[in-house]
PDB file of C-alpha atoms in Angstrom:
ATOM      1  CA  UNK A   1    -148.846   8.389  29.930  1.00 34.00           C
ATOM      2  CA  UNK A   2    -150.568   7.550  33.275  1.00 34.00           C
ATOM      3  CA  UNK A   3    -149.281   4.340  35.008  1.00 38.00           C
ATOM      4  CA  UNK A   4    -151.953   1.794  35.838  1.00 36.00           C
ATOM      5  CA  UNK A   5    -151.805   2.551  39.682  1.00 34.00           C
ATOM      6  CA  UNK A   6    -152.354   6.176  39.069  1.00 39.00           C
ATOM      7  CA  UNK A   7    -154.866   5.642  36.337  1.00 39.00           C
ATOM      8  CA  UNK A   8    -156.963   3.674  38.867  1.00 39.00           C
ATOM      9  CA  UNK A   9    -156.323   5.989  41.374  1.00 39.00           C
ATOM     10  CA  UNK A  10    -157.668   8.953  39.300  1.00 35.00           C
ATOM     11  CA  UNK A  11    -161.003   6.670  38.287  1.00 35.00           C
ATOM     12  CA  UNK A  12    -161.632   5.905  41.924  1.00 39.00           C
ATOM     13  CA  UNK A  13    -161.118   9.515  43.111  1.00 37.00           C
ATOM     14  CA  UNK A  14    -163.246  10.649  40.402  1.00 39.00           C
ATOM     15  CA  UNK A  15    -166.075   8.297  40.972  1.00 39.00           C
ATOM     16  CA  UNK A  16    -165.945   9.337  44.891  1.00 34.00           C
ATOM     17  CA  UNK A  17    -166.107  13.045  43.394  1.00 37.00           C
ATOM     18  CA  UNK A  18    -168.910  12.283  41.113  1.00 36.00           C
ATOM     19  CA  UNK A  19    -171.121  10.441  43.670  1.00 37.00           C
ATOM     20  CA  UNK A  20    -170.460  13.268  45.875  1.00 39.00           C
ATOM     21  CA  UNK A  21    -171.577  16.043  43.507  1.00 37.00           C
ATOM     22  CA  UNK A  22    -174.896  13.894  42.884  1.00 35.00           C
ATOM     23  CA  UNK A  23    -175.516  13.565  47.076  1.00 35.00           C
ATOM     24  CA  UNK A  24    -174.551  17.456  47.230  1.00 37.00           C
ATOM     25  CA  UNK A  25    -176.815  17.936  44.249  1.00 35.00           C
ATOM     26  CA  UNK A  26    -179.743  15.674  45.843  1.00 34.00           C
ATOM     27  CA  UNK A  27    -179.558  17.485  49.371  1.00 38.00           C
ATOM     28  CA  UNK A  28    -179.631  20.735  47.946  1.00 43.00           C
ATOM     29  CA  UNK A  29    -182.588  20.318  44.990  1.00 46.00           C
ATOM     30  CA  UNK A  30    -184.528  18.978  48.408  1.00 71.00           C
ATOM     31  CA  UNK A  31    -186.960  21.421  49.657  1.00 85.00           C
ATOM     32  CA  UNK A  32    -185.752  22.507  53.314  1.00 93.00           C
ATOM     33  CA  UNK A  33    -188.770  23.210  55.643  1.00 94.00           C
ATOM     34  CA  UNK A  34    -188.198  24.680  59.030  1.00 97.00           C
ATOM     35  CA  UNK A  35    -189.429  24.013  61.740  1.00 98.00           C
ATOM     36  CA  UNK A  36    -191.232  26.421  63.643  1.00 98.00           C
ATOM     37  CA  UNK A  37    -191.939  27.131  67.234  1.00 98.00           C
ATOM     38  CA  UNK A  38    -192.397  30.005  69.386  1.00 98.00           C
ATOM     39  CA  UNK A  39    -191.823  31.151  73.092  1.00 98.00           C
ATOM     40  CA  UNK A  40    -194.580  31.885  75.614  1.00 98.00           C
ATOM     41  CA  UNK A  41    -192.432  34.639  76.376  1.00 98.00           C
ATOM     42  CA  UNK A  42    -194.245  36.565  73.866  1.00 98.00           C
ATOM     43  CA  UNK A  43    -198.122  36.157  75.037  1.00 98.00           C
ATOM     44  CA  UNK A  44    -197.365  36.344  78.554  1.00 98.00           C
ATOM     45  CA  UNK A  45    -201.384  37.010  78.941  1.00 98.00           C
ATOM     46  CA  UNK A  46    -202.876  34.084  76.774  1.00 98.00           C
ATOM     47  CA  UNK A  47    -203.924  30.870  78.316  1.00 98.00           C
ATOM     48  CA  UNK A  48    -202.307  27.540  77.522  1.00 98.00           C
ATOM     49  CA  UNK A  49    -205.579  26.433  75.321  1.00 98.00           C
ATOM     50  CA  UNK A  50    -204.792  30.138  73.312  1.00 98.00           C
ATOM     51  CA  UNK A  51    -201.340  29.621  72.770  1.00 98.00           C
ATOM     52  CA  UNK A  52    -201.985  26.276  71.082  1.00 98.00           C
ATOM     53  CA  UNK A  53    -204.883  27.140  69.291  1.00 98.00           C
ATOM     54  CA  UNK A  54    -203.120  30.202  67.924  1.00 98.00           C
ATOM     55  CA  UNK A  55    -199.750  27.412  67.134  1.00 98.00           C
ATOM     56  CA  UNK A  56    -201.984  25.254  65.454  1.00 98.00           C
ATOM     57  CA  UNK A  57    -203.533  27.792  63.250  1.00 98.00           C
ATOM     58  CA  UNK A  58    -200.610  29.615  62.231  1.00 98.00           C
ATOM     59  CA  UNK A  59    -198.709  26.416  60.926  1.00 96.00           C
ATOM     60  CA  UNK A  60    -196.122  26.169  64.068  1.00 98.00           C
ATOM     61  CA  UNK A  61    -195.073  22.499  64.888  1.00 98.00           C
ATOM     62  CA  UNK A  62    -193.492  23.087  68.304  1.00 98.00           C
ATOM     63  CA  UNK A  63    -194.216  25.070  71.143  1.00 98.00           C
ATOM     64  CA  UNK A  64    -191.367  26.461  74.054  1.00 98.00           C
ATOM     65  CA  UNK A  65    -192.735  27.313  77.022  1.00 98.00           C
ATOM     66  CA  UNK A  66    -191.549  30.680  78.880  1.00 98.00           C
ATOM     67  CA  UNK A  67    -193.920  30.933  81.719  1.00 98.00           C
ATOM     68  CA  UNK A  68    -197.848  30.543  81.618  1.00 98.00           C
ATOM     69  CA  UNK A  69    -200.104  33.944  82.323  1.00 98.00           C
ATOM     70  CA  UNK A  70    -197.052  35.239  84.221  1.00 98.00           C
ATOM     71  CA  UNK A  71    -196.250  32.067  86.257  1.00 98.00           C
ATOM     72  CA  UNK A  72    -192.450  31.337  85.634  1.00 98.00           C
ATOM     73  CA  UNK A  73    -192.135  28.078  87.295  1.00 97.00           C
ATOM     74  CA  UNK A  74    -193.781  25.963  84.823  1.00 98.00           C
ATOM     75  CA  UNK A  75    -193.924  23.007  87.766  1.00 96.00           C
ATOM     76  CA  UNK A  76    -196.528  25.128  89.489  1.00 97.00           C
ATOM     77  CA  UNK A  77    -198.648  26.311  86.232  1.00 98.00           C
ATOM     78  CA  UNK A  78    -201.912  23.928  86.780  1.00 97.00           C
ATOM     79  CA  UNK A  79    -201.374  22.312  82.724  1.00 98.00           C
ATOM     80  CA  UNK A  80    -198.202  20.554  84.237  1.00 98.00           C
ATOM     81  CA  UNK A  81    -198.734  19.914  88.585  1.00 95.00           C
ATOM     82  CA  UNK A  82    -200.285  16.715  88.402  1.00 97.00           C
ATOM     83  CA  UNK A  83    -199.714  13.373  86.849  1.00 97.00           C
ATOM     84  CA  UNK A  84    -203.128  13.523  85.210  1.00 98.00           C
ATOM     85  CA  UNK A  85    -202.896  17.256  83.894  1.00 98.00           C
ATOM     86  CA  UNK A  86    -199.490  16.827  82.567  1.00 98.00           C
ATOM     87  CA  UNK A  87    -201.172  13.510  80.670  1.00 98.00           C
ATOM     88  CA  UNK A  88    -204.404  15.736  79.550  1.00 98.00           C
ATOM     89  CA  UNK A  89    -201.788  18.425  78.403  1.00 98.00           C
ATOM     90  CA  UNK A  90    -199.981  15.923  76.299  1.00 98.00           C
ATOM     91  CA  UNK A  91    -203.091  14.789  74.619  1.00 98.00           C
ATOM     92  CA  UNK A  92    -203.975  18.652  73.831  1.00 98.00           C
ATOM     93  CA  UNK A  93    -201.122  18.821  71.952  1.00 98.00           C
ATOM     94  CA  UNK A  94    -201.037  15.569  70.020  1.00 98.00           C
ATOM     95  CA  UNK A  95    -204.272  16.496  69.068  1.00 98.00           C
ATOM     96  CA  UNK A  96    -203.131  20.025  67.572  1.00 98.00           C
ATOM     97  CA  UNK A  97    -200.147  18.236  65.973  1.00 98.00           C
ATOM     98  CA  UNK A  98    -197.893  20.586  68.007  1.00 98.00           C
ATOM     99  CA  UNK A  99    -195.029  18.996  70.652  1.00 98.00           C
ATOM    100  CA  UNK A 100    -192.887  21.033  73.248  1.00 98.00           C
ATOM    101  CA  UNK A 101    -189.262  21.842  72.195  1.00 98.00           C
ATOM    102  CA  UNK A 102    -187.828  23.424  75.135  1.00 98.00           C
ATOM    103  CA  UNK A 103    -188.401  24.513  78.608  1.00 98.00           C
ATOM    104  CA  UNK A 104    -187.418  27.875  79.602  1.00 98.00           C
ATOM    105  CA  UNK A 105    -186.108  27.511  82.949  1.00 98.00           C
ATOM    106  CA  UNK A 106    -184.586  30.635  85.091  1.00 98.00           C
ATOM    107  CA  UNK A 107    -181.643  28.238  86.461  1.00 98.00           C
ATOM    108  CA  UNK A 108    -178.595  30.519  86.447  1.00 98.00           C
ATOM    109  CA  UNK A 109    -175.200  28.884  86.556  1.00 98.00           C
ATOM    110  CA  UNK A 110    -172.380  31.778  87.602  1.00 98.00           C
ATOM    111  CA  UNK A 111    -173.230  31.774  91.310  1.00 97.00           C
ATOM    112  CA  UNK A 112    -170.619  30.487  93.962  1.00 96.00           C
ATOM    113  CA  UNK A 113    -170.894  28.040  96.218  1.00 95.00           C
ATOM    114  CA  UNK A 114    -173.933  28.675  98.504  1.00 97.00           C
ATOM    115  CA  UNK A 115    -177.860  28.945  98.675  1.00 98.00           C
ATOM    116  CA  UNK A 116    -178.243  30.927  95.671  1.00 98.00           C
ATOM    117  CA  UNK A 117    -176.154  28.216  93.484  1.00 98.00           C
ATOM    118  CA  UNK A 118    -177.808  25.600  95.054  1.00 98.00           C
ATOM    119  CA  UNK A 119    -181.323  27.153  94.342  1.00 98.00           C
ATOM    120  CA  UNK A 120    -180.697  27.810  90.735  1.00 98.00           C
ATOM    121  CA  UNK A 121    -179.660  24.083  90.273  1.00 98.00           C
ATOM    122  CA  UNK A 122    -182.288  22.599  92.019  1.00 98.00           C
ATOM    123  CA  UNK A 123    -184.728  24.818  89.412  1.00 98.00           C
ATOM    124  CA  UNK A 124    -182.763  23.296  86.506  1.00 98.00           C
ATOM    125  CA  UNK A 125    -183.495  19.704  88.038  1.00 98.00           C
ATOM    126  CA  UNK A 126    -186.782  20.251  88.336  1.00 98.00           C
ATOM    127  CA  UNK A 127    -187.161  21.189  84.818  1.00 98.00           C
ATOM    128  CA  UNK A 128    -185.376  18.302  83.623  1.00 98.00           C
ATOM    129  CA  UNK A 129    -187.745  16.012  85.758  1.00 98.00           C
ATOM    130  CA  UNK A 130    -190.941  18.305  84.024  1.00 98.00           C
ATOM    131  CA  UNK A 131    -189.512  17.792  80.535  1.00 98.00           C
ATOM    132  CA  UNK A 132    -189.112  14.140  80.851  1.00 98.00           C
ATOM    133  CA  UNK A 133    -192.882  13.978  81.819  1.00 98.00           C
ATOM    134  CA  UNK A 134    -193.560  15.785  78.747  1.00 98.00           C
ATOM    135  CA  UNK A 135    -191.354  14.547  76.088  1.00 98.00           C
ATOM    136  CA  UNK A 136    -189.535  17.443  75.605  1.00 98.00           C
ATOM    137  CA  UNK A 137    -186.246  17.393  74.396  1.00 98.00           C
ATOM    138  CA  UNK A 138    -184.678  20.478  76.167  1.00 99.00           C
ATOM    139  CA  UNK A 139    -184.487  22.683  79.264  1.00 99.00           C
ATOM    140  CA  UNK A 140    -182.572  26.169  78.913  1.00 98.00           C
ATOM    141  CA  UNK A 141    -180.250  27.503  81.258  1.00 98.00           C
ATOM    142  CA  UNK A 142    -178.740  30.599  81.523  1.00 98.00           C
ATOM    143  CA  UNK A 143    -174.665  31.080  81.531  1.00 98.00           C
ATOM    144  CA  UNK A 144    -174.982  34.392  83.058  1.00 97.00           C
ATOM    145  CA  UNK A 145    -172.775  37.377  83.984  1.00 96.00           C
ATOM    146  CA  UNK A 146    -169.125  37.947  85.039  1.00 95.00           C
ATOM    147  CA  UNK A 147    -169.987  39.592  88.335  1.00 94.00           C
ATOM    148  CA  UNK A 148    -167.410  42.234  89.277  1.00 92.00           C
ATOM    149  CA  UNK A 149    -164.662  41.095  91.298  1.00 91.00           C
ATOM    150  CA  UNK A 150    -165.155  37.678  90.234  1.00 92.00           C
ATOM    151  CA  UNK A 151    -162.328  35.917  88.104  1.00 95.00           C
ATOM    152  CA  UNK A 152    -163.823  35.264  84.306  1.00 97.00           C
ATOM    153  CA  UNK A 153    -162.023  31.978  84.348  1.00 97.00           C
ATOM    154  CA  UNK A 154    -162.947  31.050  87.532  1.00 97.00           C
ATOM    155  CA  UNK A 155    -167.174  31.997  86.724  1.00 98.00           C
ATOM    156  CA  UNK A 156    -166.443  30.368  83.348  1.00 98.00           C
ATOM    157  CA  UNK A 157    -165.233  26.932  85.417  1.00 98.00           C
ATOM    158  CA  UNK A 158    -168.772  27.698  87.659  1.00 98.00           C
ATOM    159  CA  UNK A 159    -170.620  27.658  84.612  1.00 98.00           C
ATOM    160  CA  UNK A 160    -169.006  24.613  83.037  1.00 98.00           C
ATOM    161  CA  UNK A 161    -169.616  23.035  86.440  1.00 98.00           C
ATOM    162  CA  UNK A 162    -173.257  23.855  86.487  1.00 98.00           C
ATOM    163  CA  UNK A 163    -174.255  22.781  83.097  1.00 98.00           C
ATOM    164  CA  UNK A 164    -172.096  19.323  83.397  1.00 98.00           C
ATOM    165  CA  UNK A 165    -174.236  18.836  86.872  1.00 98.00           C
ATOM    166  CA  UNK A 166    -177.340  19.598  85.150  1.00 98.00           C
ATOM    167  CA  UNK A 167    -176.291  17.104  82.484  1.00 98.00           C
ATOM    168  CA  UNK A 168    -175.643  14.347  84.575  1.00 98.00           C
ATOM    169  CA  UNK A 169    -179.052  14.833  86.351  1.00 98.00           C
ATOM    170  CA  UNK A 170    -180.746  14.073  82.540  1.00 98.00           C
ATOM    171  CA  UNK A 171    -178.263  11.398  81.883  1.00 98.00           C
ATOM    172  CA  UNK A 172    -180.282   7.967  81.050  1.00 96.00           C
ATOM    173  CA  UNK A 173    -183.487  10.443  79.747  1.00 97.00           C
ATOM    174  CA  UNK A 174    -184.012  12.132  76.688  1.00 97.00           C
ATOM    175  CA  UNK A 175    -183.672  15.318  77.732  1.00 98.00           C
ATOM    176  CA  UNK A 176    -180.644  17.837  77.162  1.00 98.00           C
ATOM    177  CA  UNK A 177    -179.915  20.644  79.317  1.00 98.00           C
ATOM    178  CA  UNK A 178    -178.904  23.454  76.791  1.00 99.00           C
ATOM    179  CA  UNK A 179    -177.080  26.681  77.877  1.00 98.00           C
ATOM    180  CA  UNK A 180    -178.122  29.795  75.843  1.00 98.00           C
ATOM    181  CA  UNK A 181    -175.857  32.112  74.418  1.00 98.00           C
ATOM    182  CA  UNK A 182    -177.062  35.129  77.080  1.00 98.00           C
ATOM    183  CA  UNK A 183    -175.490  37.491  79.326  1.00 97.00           C
ATOM    184  CA  UNK A 184    -171.863  37.929  79.251  1.00 97.00           C
ATOM    185  CA  UNK A 185    -171.261  34.774  77.555  1.00 98.00           C
ATOM    186  CA  UNK A 186    -171.790  35.733  73.961  1.00 98.00           C
ATOM    187  CA  UNK A 187    -167.988  35.563  72.607  1.00 98.00           C
ATOM    188  CA  UNK A 188    -167.709  32.731  70.289  1.00 98.00           C
ATOM    189  CA  UNK A 189    -164.388  31.904  71.786  1.00 98.00           C
ATOM    190  CA  UNK A 190    -165.885  31.881  75.236  1.00 98.00           C
ATOM    191  CA  UNK A 191    -168.754  29.792  74.335  1.00 98.00           C
ATOM    192  CA  UNK A 192    -166.760  27.070  72.514  1.00 98.00           C
ATOM    193  CA  UNK A 193    -164.716  27.032  75.404  1.00 98.00           C
ATOM    194  CA  UNK A 194    -167.570  26.313  78.154  1.00 98.00           C
ATOM    195  CA  UNK A 195    -168.896  23.685  75.457  1.00 98.00           C
ATOM    196  CA  UNK A 196    -165.693  21.980  75.121  1.00 98.00           C
ATOM    197  CA  UNK A 197    -165.152  21.404  78.752  1.00 98.00           C
ATOM    198  CA  UNK A 198    -169.002  20.741  79.314  1.00 98.00           C
ATOM    199  CA  UNK A 199    -168.819  17.756  76.558  1.00 97.00           C
ATOM    200  CA  UNK A 200    -171.569  15.489  77.482  1.00 98.00           C
ATOM    201  CA  UNK A 201    -174.233  13.637  75.938  1.00 98.00           C
ATOM    202  CA  UNK A 202    -177.090  15.700  77.688  1.00 98.00           C
ATOM    203  CA  UNK A 203    -175.449  18.958  76.862  1.00 98.00           C
ATOM    204  CA  UNK A 204    -175.775  21.394  74.250  1.00 98.00           C
ATOM    205  CA  UNK A 205    -176.245  25.208  73.214  1.00 99.00           C
ATOM    206  CA  UNK A 206    -179.039  27.368  72.336  1.00 99.00           C
ATOM    207  CA  UNK A 207    -177.913  29.856  69.712  1.00 98.00           C
ATOM    208  CA  UNK A 208    -179.215  33.073  70.378  1.00 98.00           C
ATOM    209  CA  UNK A 209    -178.132  35.357  67.567  1.00 98.00           C
ATOM    210  CA  UNK A 210    -179.373  38.569  68.651  1.00 98.00           C
ATOM    211  CA  UNK A 211    -178.097  38.112  72.299  1.00 98.00           C
ATOM    212  CA  UNK A 212    -174.425  37.535  70.516  1.00 98.00           C
ATOM    213  CA  UNK A 213    -174.445  39.764  67.348  1.00 97.00           C
ATOM    214  CA  UNK A 214    -175.641  43.038  69.170  1.00 96.00           C
ATOM    215  CA  UNK A 215    -172.572  42.831  71.723  1.00 96.00           C
ATOM    216  CA  UNK A 216    -169.548  41.114  69.855  1.00 97.00           C
ATOM    217  CA  UNK A 217    -170.752  42.329  66.172  1.00 97.00           C
ATOM    218  CA  UNK A 218    -168.949  38.741  64.940  1.00 98.00           C
ATOM    219  CA  UNK A 219    -170.734  37.321  62.160  1.00 98.00           C
ATOM    220  CA  UNK A 220    -173.312  34.665  62.537  1.00 98.00           C
ATOM    221  CA  UNK A 221    -171.581  32.413  59.624  1.00 98.00           C
ATOM    222  CA  UNK A 222    -168.467  32.501  61.366  1.00 98.00           C
ATOM    223  CA  UNK A 223    -170.425  31.586  65.151  1.00 98.00           C
ATOM    224  CA  UNK A 224    -171.937  28.957  63.071  1.00 98.00           C
ATOM    225  CA  UNK A 225    -168.840  27.800  61.686  1.00 98.00           C
ATOM    226  CA  UNK A 226    -167.439  27.156  65.043  1.00 98.00           C
ATOM    227  CA  UNK A 227    -170.486  26.482  66.889  1.00 98.00           C
ATOM    228  CA  UNK A 228    -172.729  24.034  65.213  1.00 98.00           C
ATOM    229  CA  UNK A 229    -171.563  21.170  66.968  1.00 98.00           C
ATOM    230  CA  UNK A 230    -173.066  22.188  70.087  1.00 98.00           C
ATOM    231  CA  UNK A 231    -176.338  23.879  68.507  1.00 98.00           C
ATOM    232  CA  UNK A 232    -179.499  21.678  69.476  1.00 98.00           C
ATOM    233  CA  UNK A 233    -181.985  24.683  69.771  1.00 98.00           C
ATOM    234  CA  UNK A 234    -181.943  28.583  68.420  1.00 98.00           C
ATOM    235  CA  UNK A 235    -183.806  31.272  69.597  1.00 98.00           C
ATOM    236  CA  UNK A 236    -184.731  33.391  66.465  1.00 98.00           C
ATOM    237  CA  UNK A 237    -185.244  37.350  66.379  1.00 98.00           C
ATOM    238  CA  UNK A 238    -184.709  40.939  64.995  1.00 98.00           C
ATOM    239  CA  UNK A 239    -183.830  44.156  66.370  1.00 98.00           C
ATOM    240  CA  UNK A 240    -182.625  48.028  65.762  1.00 97.00           C
ATOM    241  CA  UNK A 241    -179.024  47.817  67.438  1.00 94.00           C
ATOM    242  CA  UNK A 242    -177.453  51.012  68.729  1.00 88.00           C
ATOM    243  CA  UNK A 243    -174.385  51.103  70.084  1.00 83.00           C
ATOM    244  CA  UNK A 244    -174.649  51.415  74.107  1.00 82.00           C
ATOM    245  CA  UNK A 245    -178.096  50.806  74.175  1.00 88.00           C
ATOM    246  CA  UNK A 246    -180.572  47.761  74.860  1.00 90.00           C
ATOM    247  CA  UNK A 247    -181.594  45.912  71.365  1.00 95.00           C
ATOM    248  CA  UNK A 248    -185.139  47.307  70.137  1.00 97.00           C
ATOM    249  CA  UNK A 249    -186.586  44.073  69.109  1.00 98.00           C
ATOM    250  CA  UNK A 250    -188.789  44.443  65.876  1.00 98.00           C
ATOM    251  CA  UNK A 251    -190.363  42.043  63.414  1.00 98.00           C
ATOM    252  CA  UNK A 252    -188.663  39.663  61.611  1.00 98.00           C
ATOM    253  CA  UNK A 253    -186.288  41.120  58.796  1.00 97.00           C
ATOM    254  CA  UNK A 254    -187.026  44.904  60.049  1.00 98.00           C
ATOM    255  CA  UNK A 255    -183.869  45.437  62.010  1.00 98.00           C
ATOM    256  CA  UNK A 256    -180.279  45.531  61.919  1.00 97.00           C
ATOM    257  CA  UNK A 257    -179.354  42.060  62.623  1.00 98.00           C
ATOM    258  CA  UNK A 258    -177.831  39.387  60.007  1.00 98.00           C
ATOM    259  CA  UNK A 259    -180.566  37.397  60.959  1.00 98.00           C
ATOM    260  CA  UNK A 260    -180.870  35.558  57.881  1.00 98.00           C
ATOM    261  CA  UNK A 261    -177.358  34.737  57.939  1.00 98.00           C
ATOM    262  CA  UNK A 262    -177.684  32.581  60.491  1.00 98.00           C
ATOM    263  CA  UNK A 263    -180.845  31.507  59.278  1.00 98.00           C
ATOM    264  CA  UNK A 264    -179.390  30.266  56.005  1.00 98.00           C
ATOM    265  CA  UNK A 265    -176.067  28.847  58.035  1.00 98.00           C
ATOM    266  CA  UNK A 266    -178.138  26.623  60.095  1.00 98.00           C
ATOM    267  CA  UNK A 267    -180.238  25.423  56.628  1.00 98.00           C
ATOM    268  CA  UNK A 268    -177.112  25.147  54.762  1.00 97.00           C
ATOM    269  CA  UNK A 269    -175.434  22.702  57.800  1.00 97.00           C
ATOM    270  CA  UNK A 270    -178.580  20.319  58.030  1.00 96.00           C
ATOM    271  CA  UNK A 271    -179.820  21.899  61.259  1.00 98.00           C
ATOM    272  CA  UNK A 272    -183.074  19.598  61.859  1.00 97.00           C
ATOM    273  CA  UNK A 273    -183.822  21.420  65.307  1.00 98.00           C
ATOM    274  CA  UNK A 274    -186.511  24.211  65.815  1.00 98.00           C
ATOM    275  CA  UNK A 275    -186.192  27.955  64.974  1.00 98.00           C
ATOM    276  CA  UNK A 276    -187.968  28.997  68.034  1.00 98.00           C
ATOM    277  CA  UNK A 277    -189.248  32.595  67.643  1.00 98.00           C
ATOM    278  CA  UNK A 278    -188.704  35.001  70.668  1.00 98.00           C
ATOM    279  CA  UNK A 279    -190.921  37.900  70.853  1.00 98.00           C
ATOM    280  CA  UNK A 280    -190.068  39.462  74.238  1.00 98.00           C
ATOM    281  CA  UNK A 281    -193.359  41.082  75.222  1.00 98.00           C
ATOM    282  CA  UNK A 282    -193.355  39.798  78.772  1.00 98.00           C
ATOM    283  CA  UNK A 283    -190.097  41.676  79.284  1.00 97.00           C
ATOM    284  CA  UNK A 284    -190.849  44.590  77.089  1.00 97.00           C
ATOM    285  CA  UNK A 285    -194.655  45.130  77.356  1.00 97.00           C
ATOM    286  CA  UNK A 286    -194.083  48.257  74.872  1.00 97.00           C
ATOM    287  CA  UNK A 287    -193.606  45.873  72.353  1.00 98.00           C
ATOM    288  CA  UNK A 288    -196.580  45.183  70.019  1.00 97.00           C
ATOM    289  CA  UNK A 289    -199.568  42.813  69.729  1.00 98.00           C
ATOM    290  CA  UNK A 290    -197.932  39.060  70.025  1.00 98.00           C
ATOM    291  CA  UNK A 291    -201.059  37.503  67.552  1.00 98.00           C
ATOM    292  CA  UNK A 292    -199.609  40.269  64.742  1.00 98.00           C
ATOM    293  CA  UNK A 293    -195.881  39.279  65.654  1.00 98.00           C
ATOM    294  CA  UNK A 294    -196.345  35.623  66.020  1.00 98.00           C
ATOM    295  CA  UNK A 295    -198.148  35.269  62.968  1.00 98.00           C
ATOM    296  CA  UNK A 296    -195.713  37.422  61.040  1.00 98.00           C
ATOM    297  CA  UNK A 297    -192.742  35.410  61.910  1.00 98.00           C
ATOM    298  CA  UNK A 298    -194.600  32.037  60.732  1.00 98.00           C
ATOM    299  CA  UNK A 299    -195.336  34.060  57.204  1.00 98.00           C
ATOM    300  CA  UNK A 300    -191.700  35.294  56.967  1.00 98.00           C
ATOM    301  CA  UNK A 301    -189.765  32.352  57.636  1.00 98.00           C
ATOM    302  CA  UNK A 302    -192.350  30.299  55.456  1.00 96.00           C
ATOM    303  CA  UNK A 303    -191.816  32.998  52.445  1.00 97.00           C
ATOM    304  CA  UNK A 304    -188.114  32.823  52.881  1.00 97.00           C
ATOM    305  CA  UNK A 305    -187.595  28.949  52.359  1.00 96.00           C
ATOM    306  CA  UNK A 306    -190.503  29.039  49.667  1.00 94.00           C
TER     307      UNK A 306
END
């Protein structure tokens, strides 16, 4: 026979378990609707108007900017160059029920002290300022490589310090600087080390699954398990992957990458950010028509969560 305390403890514990099961059941029974965006990297020859018209017509709600008409410095793009043009651009986005979700800077953080490092950090800061004007929550920065002859630990420290300097620039705003899993910083343990060292309310991570898996073959579920506290944004794509060769990008679900393992891990974990399609047409001109690829991505993602 249970003692009074034990019985009371048992009933309290049981009630908590039942309540937890109800919450869990409620969460899992609610349909998960992914937030979809795409990067303008995929349509380098489209005007800004073409980009937002296409996004609205195909059910996207977000837009990631990585150059317009091959101009990669967004602060020089006419739609963002003046206070009035930014105001007009924001109204166009609002009219299409779209929002900016990330500005893809080229700021690279592995450089040692000197003019190149200053130039890259200055770019990151200019993009942060632009993001604030555009009500865009995120700006991307690259880690990026471990140069030959440069100590790995020292390079990771440079990356960490650069990320923190940019986060401090964003402090007090609604903008965060996000480090993309990219270049030589793609191992789970390395990314975790940098992100732990760069803890800041205005710093986070862009999880590019292909950039990681194509090099390390570490399971996306394991990557999510370790890195989810830092993930604010994602780059989603698929590729045929052959060891020793560059990934060959293909339509979503037609490659070798366990991309849906990553997508499902995000969804089950309650990820509320954007799944941003990165069709790297600018860097890989041989890739197919962006209109086909971008329309296909929206269709496949919606079918996956139907």
